[in-house]
PDB file of C-alpha atoms in Angstrom:
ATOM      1  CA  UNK A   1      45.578 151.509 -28.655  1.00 63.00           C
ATOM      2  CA  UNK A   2      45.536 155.267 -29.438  1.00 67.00           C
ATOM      3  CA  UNK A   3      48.689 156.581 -29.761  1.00 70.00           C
ATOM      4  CA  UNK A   4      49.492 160.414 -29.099  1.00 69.00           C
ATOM      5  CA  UNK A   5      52.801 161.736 -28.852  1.00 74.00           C
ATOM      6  CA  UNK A   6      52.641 161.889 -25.334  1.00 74.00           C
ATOM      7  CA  UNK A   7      51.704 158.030 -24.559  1.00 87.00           C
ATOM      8  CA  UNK A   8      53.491 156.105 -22.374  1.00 90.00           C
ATOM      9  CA  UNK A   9      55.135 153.029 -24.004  1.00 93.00           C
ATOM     10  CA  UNK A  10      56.741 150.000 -22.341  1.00 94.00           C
ATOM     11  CA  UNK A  11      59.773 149.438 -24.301  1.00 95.00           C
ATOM     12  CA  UNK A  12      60.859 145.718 -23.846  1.00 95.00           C
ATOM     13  CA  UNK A  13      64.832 143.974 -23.751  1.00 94.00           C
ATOM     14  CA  UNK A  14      64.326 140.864 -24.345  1.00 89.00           C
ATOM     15  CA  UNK A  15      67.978 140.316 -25.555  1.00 86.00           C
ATOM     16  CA  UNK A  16      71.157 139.142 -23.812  1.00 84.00           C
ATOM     17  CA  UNK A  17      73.253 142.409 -24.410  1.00 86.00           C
ATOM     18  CA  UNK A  18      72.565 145.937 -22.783  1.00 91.00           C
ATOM     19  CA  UNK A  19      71.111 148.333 -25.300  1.00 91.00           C
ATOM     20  CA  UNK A  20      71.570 152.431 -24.665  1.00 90.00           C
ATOM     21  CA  UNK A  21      69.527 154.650 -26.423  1.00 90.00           C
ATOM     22  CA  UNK A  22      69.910 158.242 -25.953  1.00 87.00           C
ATOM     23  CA  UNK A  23      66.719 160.525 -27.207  1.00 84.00           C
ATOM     24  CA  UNK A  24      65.838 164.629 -27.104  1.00 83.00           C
ATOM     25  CA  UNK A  25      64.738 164.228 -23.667  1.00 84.00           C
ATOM     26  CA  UNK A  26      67.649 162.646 -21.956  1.00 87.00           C
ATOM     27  CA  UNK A  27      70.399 162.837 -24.495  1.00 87.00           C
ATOM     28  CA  UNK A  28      73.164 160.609 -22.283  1.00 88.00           C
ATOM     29  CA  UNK A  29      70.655 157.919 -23.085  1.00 88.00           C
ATOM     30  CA  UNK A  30      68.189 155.289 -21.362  1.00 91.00           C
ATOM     31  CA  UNK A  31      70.076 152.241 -20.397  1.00 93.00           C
ATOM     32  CA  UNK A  32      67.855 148.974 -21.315  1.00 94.00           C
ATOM     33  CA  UNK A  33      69.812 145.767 -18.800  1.00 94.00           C
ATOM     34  CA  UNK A  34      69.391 142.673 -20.528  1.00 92.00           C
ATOM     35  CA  UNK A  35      66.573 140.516 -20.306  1.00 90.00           C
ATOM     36  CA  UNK A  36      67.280 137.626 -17.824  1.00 90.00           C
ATOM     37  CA  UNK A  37      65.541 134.309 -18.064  1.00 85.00           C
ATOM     38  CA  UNK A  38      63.218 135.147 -20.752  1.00 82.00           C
ATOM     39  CA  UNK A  39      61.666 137.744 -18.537  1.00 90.00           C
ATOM     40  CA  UNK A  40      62.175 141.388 -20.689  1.00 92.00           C
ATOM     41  CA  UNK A  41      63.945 144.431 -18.878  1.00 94.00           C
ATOM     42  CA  UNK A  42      61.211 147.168 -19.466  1.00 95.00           C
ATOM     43  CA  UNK A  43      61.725 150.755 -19.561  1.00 94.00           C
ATOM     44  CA  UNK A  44      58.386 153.347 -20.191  1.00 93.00           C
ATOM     45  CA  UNK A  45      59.165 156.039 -22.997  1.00 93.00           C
ATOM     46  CA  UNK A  46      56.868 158.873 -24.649  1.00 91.00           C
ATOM     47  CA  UNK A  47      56.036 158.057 -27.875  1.00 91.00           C
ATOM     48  CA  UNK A  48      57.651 161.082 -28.616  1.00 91.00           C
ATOM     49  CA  UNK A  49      60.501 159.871 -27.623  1.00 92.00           C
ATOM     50  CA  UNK A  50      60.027 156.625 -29.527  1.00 93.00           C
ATOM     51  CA  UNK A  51      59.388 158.371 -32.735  1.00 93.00           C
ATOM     52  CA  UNK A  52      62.856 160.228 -32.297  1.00 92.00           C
ATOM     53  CA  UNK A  53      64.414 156.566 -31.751  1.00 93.00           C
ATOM     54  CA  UNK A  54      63.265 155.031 -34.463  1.00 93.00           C
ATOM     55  CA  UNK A  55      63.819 158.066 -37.010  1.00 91.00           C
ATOM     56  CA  UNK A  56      67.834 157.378 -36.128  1.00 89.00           C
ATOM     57  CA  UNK A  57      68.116 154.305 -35.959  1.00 89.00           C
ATOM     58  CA  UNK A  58      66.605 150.399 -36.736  1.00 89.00           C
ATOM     59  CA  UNK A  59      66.297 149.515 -33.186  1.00 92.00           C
ATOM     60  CA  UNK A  60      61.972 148.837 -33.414  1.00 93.00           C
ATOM     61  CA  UNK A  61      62.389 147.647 -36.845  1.00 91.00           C
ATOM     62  CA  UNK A  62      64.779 144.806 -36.505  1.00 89.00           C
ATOM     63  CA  UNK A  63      63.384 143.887 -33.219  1.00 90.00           C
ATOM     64  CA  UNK A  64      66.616 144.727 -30.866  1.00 90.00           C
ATOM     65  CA  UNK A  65      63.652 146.895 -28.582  1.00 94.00           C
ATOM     66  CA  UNK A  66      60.062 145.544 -28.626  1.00 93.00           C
ATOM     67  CA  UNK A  67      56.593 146.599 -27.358  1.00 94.00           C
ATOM     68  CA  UNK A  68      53.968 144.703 -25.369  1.00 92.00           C
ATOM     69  CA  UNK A  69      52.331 142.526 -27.841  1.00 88.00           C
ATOM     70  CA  UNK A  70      48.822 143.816 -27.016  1.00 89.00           C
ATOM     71  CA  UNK A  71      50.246 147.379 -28.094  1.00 89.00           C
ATOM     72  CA  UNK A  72      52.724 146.491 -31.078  1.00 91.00           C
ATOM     73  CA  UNK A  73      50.325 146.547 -33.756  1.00 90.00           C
ATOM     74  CA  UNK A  74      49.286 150.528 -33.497  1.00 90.00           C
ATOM     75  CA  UNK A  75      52.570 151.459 -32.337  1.00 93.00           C
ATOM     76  CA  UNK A  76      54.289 149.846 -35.545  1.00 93.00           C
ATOM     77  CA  UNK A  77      51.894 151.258 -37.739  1.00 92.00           C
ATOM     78  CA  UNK A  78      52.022 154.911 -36.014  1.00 91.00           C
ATOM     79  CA  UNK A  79      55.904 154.444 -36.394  1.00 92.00           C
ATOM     80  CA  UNK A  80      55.330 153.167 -40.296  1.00 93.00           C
ATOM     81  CA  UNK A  81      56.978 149.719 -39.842  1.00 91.00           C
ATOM     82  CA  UNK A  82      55.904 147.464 -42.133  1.00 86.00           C
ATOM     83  CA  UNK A  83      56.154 143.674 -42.526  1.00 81.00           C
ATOM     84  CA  UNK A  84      56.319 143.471 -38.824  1.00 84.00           C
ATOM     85  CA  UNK A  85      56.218 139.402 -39.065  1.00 79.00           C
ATOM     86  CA  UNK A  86      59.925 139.196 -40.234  1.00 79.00           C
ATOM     87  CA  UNK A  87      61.110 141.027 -36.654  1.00 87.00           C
ATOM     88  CA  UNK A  88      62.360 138.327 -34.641  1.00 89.00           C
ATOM     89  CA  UNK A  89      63.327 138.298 -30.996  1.00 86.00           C
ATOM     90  CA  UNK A  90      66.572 136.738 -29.823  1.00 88.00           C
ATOM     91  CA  UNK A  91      64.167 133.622 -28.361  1.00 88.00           C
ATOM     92  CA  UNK A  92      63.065 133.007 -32.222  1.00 91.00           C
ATOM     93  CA  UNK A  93      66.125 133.129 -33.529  1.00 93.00           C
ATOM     94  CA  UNK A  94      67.834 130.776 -31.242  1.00 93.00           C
ATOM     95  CA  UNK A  95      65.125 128.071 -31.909  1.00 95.00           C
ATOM     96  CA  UNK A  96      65.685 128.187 -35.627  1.00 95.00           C
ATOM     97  CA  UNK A  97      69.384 127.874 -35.401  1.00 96.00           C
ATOM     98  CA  UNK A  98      68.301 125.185 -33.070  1.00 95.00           C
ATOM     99  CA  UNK A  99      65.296 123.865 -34.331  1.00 93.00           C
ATOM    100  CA  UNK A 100      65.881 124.312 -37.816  1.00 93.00           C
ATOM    101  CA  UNK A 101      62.807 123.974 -40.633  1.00 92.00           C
ATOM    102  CA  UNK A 102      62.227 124.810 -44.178  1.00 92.00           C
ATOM    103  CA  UNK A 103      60.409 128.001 -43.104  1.00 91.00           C
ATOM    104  CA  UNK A 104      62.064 128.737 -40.117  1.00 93.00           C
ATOM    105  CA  UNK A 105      65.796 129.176 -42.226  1.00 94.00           C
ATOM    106  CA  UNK A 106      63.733 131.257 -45.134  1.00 93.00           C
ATOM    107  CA  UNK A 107      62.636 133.551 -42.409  1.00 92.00           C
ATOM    108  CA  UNK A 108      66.063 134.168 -42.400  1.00 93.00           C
ATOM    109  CA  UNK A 109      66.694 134.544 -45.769  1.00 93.00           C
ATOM    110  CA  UNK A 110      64.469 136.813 -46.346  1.00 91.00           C
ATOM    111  CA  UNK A 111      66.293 139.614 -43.900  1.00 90.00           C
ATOM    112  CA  UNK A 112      67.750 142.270 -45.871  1.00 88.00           C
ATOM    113  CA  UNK A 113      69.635 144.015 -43.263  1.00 87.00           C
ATOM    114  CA  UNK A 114      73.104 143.426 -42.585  1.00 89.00           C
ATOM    115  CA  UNK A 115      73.434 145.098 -39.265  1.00 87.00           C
ATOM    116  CA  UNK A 116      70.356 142.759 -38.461  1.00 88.00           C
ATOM    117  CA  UNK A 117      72.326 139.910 -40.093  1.00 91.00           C
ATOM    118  CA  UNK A 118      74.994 140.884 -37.885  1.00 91.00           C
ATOM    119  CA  UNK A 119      72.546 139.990 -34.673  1.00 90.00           C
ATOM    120  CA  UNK A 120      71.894 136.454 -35.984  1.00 93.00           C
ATOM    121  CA  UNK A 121      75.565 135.526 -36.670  1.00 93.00           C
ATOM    122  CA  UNK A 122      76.140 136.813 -32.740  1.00 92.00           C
ATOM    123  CA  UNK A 123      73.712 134.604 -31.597  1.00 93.00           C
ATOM    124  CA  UNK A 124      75.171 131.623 -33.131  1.00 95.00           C
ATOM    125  CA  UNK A 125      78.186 131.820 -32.138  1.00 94.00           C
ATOM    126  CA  UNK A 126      77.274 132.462 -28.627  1.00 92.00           C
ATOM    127  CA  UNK A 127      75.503 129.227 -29.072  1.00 94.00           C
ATOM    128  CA  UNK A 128      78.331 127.579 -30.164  1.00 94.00           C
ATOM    129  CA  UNK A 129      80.844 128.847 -27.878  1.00 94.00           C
ATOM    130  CA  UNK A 130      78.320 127.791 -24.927  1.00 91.00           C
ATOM    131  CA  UNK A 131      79.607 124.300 -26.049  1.00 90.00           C
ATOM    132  CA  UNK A 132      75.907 122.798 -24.900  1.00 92.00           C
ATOM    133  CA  UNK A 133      74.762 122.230 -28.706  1.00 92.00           C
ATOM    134  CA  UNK A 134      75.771 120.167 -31.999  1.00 92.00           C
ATOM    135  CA  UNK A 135      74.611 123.323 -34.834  1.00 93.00           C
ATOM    136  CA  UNK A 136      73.748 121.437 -38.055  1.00 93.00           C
ATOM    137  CA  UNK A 137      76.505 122.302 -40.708  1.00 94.00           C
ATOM    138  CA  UNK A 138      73.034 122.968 -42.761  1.00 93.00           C
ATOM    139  CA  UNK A 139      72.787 125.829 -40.765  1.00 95.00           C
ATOM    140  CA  UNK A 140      75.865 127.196 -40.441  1.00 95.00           C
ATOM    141  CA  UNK A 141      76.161 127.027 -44.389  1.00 95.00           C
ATOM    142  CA  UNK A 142      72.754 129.152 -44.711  1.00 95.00           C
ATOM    143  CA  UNK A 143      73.625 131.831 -42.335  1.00 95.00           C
ATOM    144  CA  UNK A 144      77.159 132.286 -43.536  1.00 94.00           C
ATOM    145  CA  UNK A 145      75.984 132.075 -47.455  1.00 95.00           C
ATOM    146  CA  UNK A 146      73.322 134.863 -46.672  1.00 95.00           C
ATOM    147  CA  UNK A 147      75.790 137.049 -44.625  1.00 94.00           C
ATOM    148  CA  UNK A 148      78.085 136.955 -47.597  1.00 94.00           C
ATOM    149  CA  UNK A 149      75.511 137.902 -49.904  1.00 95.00           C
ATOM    150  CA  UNK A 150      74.348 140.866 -47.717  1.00 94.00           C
ATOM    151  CA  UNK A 151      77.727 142.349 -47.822  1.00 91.00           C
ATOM    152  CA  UNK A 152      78.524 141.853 -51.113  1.00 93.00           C
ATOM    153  CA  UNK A 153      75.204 143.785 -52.162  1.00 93.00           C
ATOM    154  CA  UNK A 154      72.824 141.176 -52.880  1.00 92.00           C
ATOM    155  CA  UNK A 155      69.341 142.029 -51.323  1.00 90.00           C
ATOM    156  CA  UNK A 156      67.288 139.024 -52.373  1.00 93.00           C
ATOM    157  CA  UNK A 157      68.643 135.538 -51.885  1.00 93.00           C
ATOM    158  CA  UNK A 158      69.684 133.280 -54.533  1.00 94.00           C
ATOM    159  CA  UNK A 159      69.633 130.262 -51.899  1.00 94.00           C
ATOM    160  CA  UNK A 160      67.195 127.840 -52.024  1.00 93.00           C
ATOM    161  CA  UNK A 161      66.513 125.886 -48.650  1.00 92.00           C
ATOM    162  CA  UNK A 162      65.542 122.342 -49.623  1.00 87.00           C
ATOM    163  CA  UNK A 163      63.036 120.206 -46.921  1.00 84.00           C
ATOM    164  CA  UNK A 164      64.868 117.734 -44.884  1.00 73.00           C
ATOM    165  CA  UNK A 165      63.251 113.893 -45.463  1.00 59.00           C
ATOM    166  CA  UNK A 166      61.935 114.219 -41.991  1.00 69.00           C
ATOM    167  CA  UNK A 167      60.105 117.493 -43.537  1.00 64.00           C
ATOM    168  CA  UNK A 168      59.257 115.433 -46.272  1.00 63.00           C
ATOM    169  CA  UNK A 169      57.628 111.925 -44.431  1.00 58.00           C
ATOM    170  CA  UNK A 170      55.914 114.614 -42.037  1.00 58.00           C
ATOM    171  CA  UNK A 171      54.180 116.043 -44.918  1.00 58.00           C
ATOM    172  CA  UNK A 172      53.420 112.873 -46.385  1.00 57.00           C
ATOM    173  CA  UNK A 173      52.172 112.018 -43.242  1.00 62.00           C
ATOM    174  CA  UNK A 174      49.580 115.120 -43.148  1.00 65.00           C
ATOM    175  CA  UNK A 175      48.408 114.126 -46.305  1.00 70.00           C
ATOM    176  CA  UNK A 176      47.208 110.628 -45.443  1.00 65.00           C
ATOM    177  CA  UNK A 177      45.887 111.822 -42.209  1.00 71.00           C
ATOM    178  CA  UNK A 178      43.790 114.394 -44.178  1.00 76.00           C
ATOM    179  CA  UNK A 179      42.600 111.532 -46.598  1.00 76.00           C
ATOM    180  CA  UNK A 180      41.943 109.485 -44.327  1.00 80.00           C
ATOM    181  CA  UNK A 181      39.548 111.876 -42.222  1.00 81.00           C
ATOM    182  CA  UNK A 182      37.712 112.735 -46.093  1.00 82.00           C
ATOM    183  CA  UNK A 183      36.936 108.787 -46.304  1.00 79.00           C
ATOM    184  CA  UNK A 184      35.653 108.323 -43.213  1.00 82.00           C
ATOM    185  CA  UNK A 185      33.412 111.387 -43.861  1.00 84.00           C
ATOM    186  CA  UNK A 186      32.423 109.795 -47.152  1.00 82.00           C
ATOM    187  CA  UNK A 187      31.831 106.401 -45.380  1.00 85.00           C
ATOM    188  CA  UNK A 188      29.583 107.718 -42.761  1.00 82.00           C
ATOM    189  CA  UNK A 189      27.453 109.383 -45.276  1.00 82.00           C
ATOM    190  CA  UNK A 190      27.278 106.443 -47.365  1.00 81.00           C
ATOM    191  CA  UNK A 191      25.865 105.131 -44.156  1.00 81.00           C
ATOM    192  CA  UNK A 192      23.534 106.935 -43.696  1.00 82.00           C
ATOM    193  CA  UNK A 193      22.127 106.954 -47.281  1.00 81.00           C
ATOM    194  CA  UNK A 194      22.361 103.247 -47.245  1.00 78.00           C
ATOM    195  CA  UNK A 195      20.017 103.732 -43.889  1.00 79.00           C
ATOM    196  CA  UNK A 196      17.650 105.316 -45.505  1.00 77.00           C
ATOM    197  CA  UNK A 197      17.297 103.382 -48.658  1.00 78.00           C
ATOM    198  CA  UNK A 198      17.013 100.061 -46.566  1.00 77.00           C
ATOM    199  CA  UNK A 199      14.056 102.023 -44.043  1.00 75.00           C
ATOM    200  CA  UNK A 200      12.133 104.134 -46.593  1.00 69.00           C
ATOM    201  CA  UNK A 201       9.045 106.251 -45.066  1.00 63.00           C
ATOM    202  CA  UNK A 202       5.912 104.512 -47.244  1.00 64.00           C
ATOM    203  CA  UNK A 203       4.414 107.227 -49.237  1.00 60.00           C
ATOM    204  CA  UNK A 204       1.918 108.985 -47.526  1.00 59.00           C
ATOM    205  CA  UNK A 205       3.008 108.660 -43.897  1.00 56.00           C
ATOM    206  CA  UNK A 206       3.978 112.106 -42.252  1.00 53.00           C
ATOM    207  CA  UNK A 207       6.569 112.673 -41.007  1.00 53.00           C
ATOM    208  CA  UNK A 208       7.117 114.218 -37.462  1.00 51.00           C
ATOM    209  CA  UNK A 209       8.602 117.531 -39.719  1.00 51.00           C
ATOM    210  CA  UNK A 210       6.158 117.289 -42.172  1.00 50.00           C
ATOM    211  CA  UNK A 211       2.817 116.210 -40.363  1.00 52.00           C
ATOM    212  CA  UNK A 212       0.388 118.952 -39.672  1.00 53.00           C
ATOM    213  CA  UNK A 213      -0.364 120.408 -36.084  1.00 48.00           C
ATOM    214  CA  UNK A 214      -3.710 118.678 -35.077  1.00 46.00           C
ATOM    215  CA  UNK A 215      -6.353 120.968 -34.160  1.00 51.00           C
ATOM    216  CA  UNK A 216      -8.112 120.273 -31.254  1.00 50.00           C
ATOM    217  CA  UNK A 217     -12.257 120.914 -31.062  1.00 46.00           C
ATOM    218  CA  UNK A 218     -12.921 124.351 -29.630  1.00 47.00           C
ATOM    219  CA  UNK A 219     -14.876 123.538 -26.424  1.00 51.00           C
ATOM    220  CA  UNK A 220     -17.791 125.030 -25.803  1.00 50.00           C
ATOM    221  CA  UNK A 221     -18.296 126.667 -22.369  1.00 50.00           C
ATOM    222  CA  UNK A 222     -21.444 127.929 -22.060  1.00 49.00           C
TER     223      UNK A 222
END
């Protein structure tokens, strides 16, 4: 996509809050409704406009607006947002407070931003105040520890998220799958060399690769 200051931009909700944003254009702000059943409230701004946003505040970079994922790519590099894999939506988050993994909870971790800190700990206790879920105490633990550390200064983590033994058997399990699949490979070509030592081609015979084209008698018309 080729951005220009005056492109057109869908500018995606996909959160469960209202967000206003006001910009040099229309200064009491756009109002972005929240997103409602996964399905994004979209607004269309100048990239002019976006630019402006995102020079005042971290709305783009810690994923509270989004883009149309076709778009994102040139629009976060026009804007200079790096490390665009560590912007979450609200959906993503959820499923790792949910869902939680070894990777998913170091995504986490690795968020230096209190005020985006400050979005996860919201979500989880809206989960938990729904009353529909049973949060692990794991994960409680890891969002509080990191929240502490963000306000008391510390940038880079000092926790260490261990695998669960269900992590653990799963990668076991990938393991003898793969060495499994790398014996059966070595099987079927000891098969096949076995073939070919018990049926050797007696020396001399051509094969259908290597036997020359015949040449047929030129015929003589006249």
């Amino acid at each position: 996509m080729d951005v220009i200051e005056s492109t057109i931009i869908d500018v995606l909700n996909y959160s469960d809050s209202c967000v206003v944003v006001p910009t040099h254009i229309k200064p009491d702000g756009y109002l972005f409704e929240p997103a409602i059943d996964g399905e994004p409230y979209a607004l269309q701004l100048s990239f002019s406009e976006i630019r402006g946003i995102n020079s005042q505040s971290n709305l783009f970079r810690e994923g509270f607006l989004r883009f149309r994922e076709q778009e994102a790519e040139s629009i976060y590099e026009k804007l200079g947002i790096r490390n665009t894999e560590s912007i979450l939506t609200d959906e993503e988050i959820k499923n790792i407070i949910l869902l939680p993994t070894k990777s998913g909870l170091e995504r986490l971790l690795k968020i230096q931003s209190s005020s985006m800190f400050e979005r996860i700990r919201g979500l989880l206790v809206q989960l938990e105040n729904s009353g529909k879920y049973d949060i692990s105490t794991r994960v409680k633990n890891v969002i509080t520890g990191r929240y502490k550390e963000l306000y008391s200064g510390k940038r880079i983590t000092e926790i260490v998220i261990r695998p669960t033994a269900q992590e653990n058997e799963k990668v076991e399990e990938d393991k003898a799958n793969s060495k499994v699949s790398q014996l059966e490979a070595e099987i079927e070509e000891l098969k096949l060399l076995l073939s070919k030592s018990l049926n050797p081609v007696p020396a001399g015979t051509a094969t259908e690769e290597s036997k020359p084209a015949r040449r047929g008698r030129a015929q003589n018309n006249g």
